[in-house]
């Protein structure tokens, strides 16, 4: 490693050995989505010393992103999120190799984009894209990290591999083993409305949930929860890459459950019958 | 930015996605709040960013330091392009790019017993994100004297952190951490040394929690810095910010002292939880 890297990561030593720092430097991580969770995940990966980072996002920053998205700012409104990610990451560490994909991840380009990654982080807000990401990763035997952020103060993180049960079974999706036809896509999208309605019992505002289901209000997300989930997602990537015997990733169906209204703010939960109702996460 | 987007319009657009979690009334409380952050490093810099994004209307910051390359592994505003800049200047500039209507007051000075009251007076909430114990005591004493709630934090290797909220009429910082400094003058060098030595005890205790012994010995001899990784600092800031928002909107935080939010990412079953210490206080060296 060169001198700049040594100085950059000086304060990591003691938690991370120099051999491990080298592993991080040689690793490739792909983050799909550079928004509320993806933005902080990308920054965290860069600061811990990941050497190769791919960013997939076709969206541009908007004013309503500013309440939580670490890469967003007034001066970046209207700019591509993934291009801004590249700019910030290179300012953190000019030695990172960054690939930017200003496109939507779909079935036809998924393998091409994700191949070669040591781990993929799914930080999209689209439930159909998520199915595509985790299907493609499992097929290509690439570990993939799933996240969720739900009102008012809830979130989740878990890691899938080709050896864990698949995403759609763990989250009881109606789409398992089905082609993504318009009808199946509609069924998947409906889960987010269920989540909105169910979030009322966890303390989200009822008016908001009704507006969301009608299509009149955006998904409510606040900055502490988006950033906590993003940091925990980057920590999963860290564990997948370092492969320490005593610091394993949280593999599905076990789930890192976040609820800032609960005294156990972050805990690992094993589902009783091997799966979770995604409408309740 | 769009010149047509005036203060009220910008604010409601920026905080649109908070509504549903917070009510409009609660959001207005955040807008009318005045927060001061002591220390703008790994934790404090992130706290400043999160408070600005959440929609807090006024943010003050205090830090005498400039950015160094070794800050980059964890400090959100440490960049190749900000090396050698005052942390207070870079932070203030960044916050204005988050919310151009934000009211700010940043100082590139060290907090002392002499200036702390003047710096803190007029704020609604204090966020303490300092790396030295004597200054932490000075800040929490002043907050108590001025009747302002304060949030404390600490972080230790490998991935451990602590956050707790203090209220003027409740248990004090020094009692909650079992510090034997109550009533003592923080300008007395023997008191300062006593408090500084607690950090050495924390380094040695960290060894029992997975930190390397060689590092702890080097730290005690002044040959190594405190180990700080990006994950820990950012998590501590995020939990602190959540507690701050709860206090500012008039709700009870989850960890009013002597309770504390205990973070330990090496714990693979319950990485973050609120602990009510059985003795009625924590031990500073164990945090």
Coordinates of C-alpha atoms in Angstrom, one line a residue, chain A residues 149-155 195 198-205 208 220-226 258-261, chain B residues 17-18 20-22 242 246 251:
Chain A
X149 CA -36.1 1.6 6.1
X150 CA -39.7 2.1 7.4
X151 CA -41.5 4.7 9.4
X152 CA -41.3 5.9 12.0
X153 CA -37.9 4.6 13.3
X154 CA -37.5 1.1 11.8
X155 CA -35.0 -0.6 9.5
X195 CA -45.8 -1.7 4.9
X198 CA -48.7 -1.6 9.0
X199 CA -46.3 1.1 10.1
X200 CA -49.2 2.9 11.8
X201 CA -49.0 0.4 14.6
X202 CA -45.3 1.2 15.1
X203 CA -46.1 4.9 15.5
X204 CA -46.2 6.3 12.0
X205 CA -48.9 9.0 11.4
X208 CA -49.4 9.9 6.2
X220 CA -41.4 9.0 5.0
X221 CA -37.7 8.6 6.0
X222 CA -35.7 10.5 8.6
X223 CA -32.0 11.0 8.7
X224 CA -30.9 9.0 11.8
X225 CA -32.6 5.8 10.6
X226 CA -31.4 6.0 7.0
X258 CA -33.4 -1.7 13.9
X259 CA -36.1 0.1 15.9
X260 CA -35.1 3.4 17.5
X261 CA -38.3 3.3 19.6
Chain B
X17 CA -40.1 13.3 3.9
X18 CA -39.9 13.8 7.6
X20 CA -45.3 11.0 8.7
X21 CA -42.7 10.4 11.3
X22 CA -42.8 13.9 12.8
X242 CA -32.1 10.7 17.2
X246 CA -36.7 13.5 20.5
X251 CA -40.5 13.7 23.7

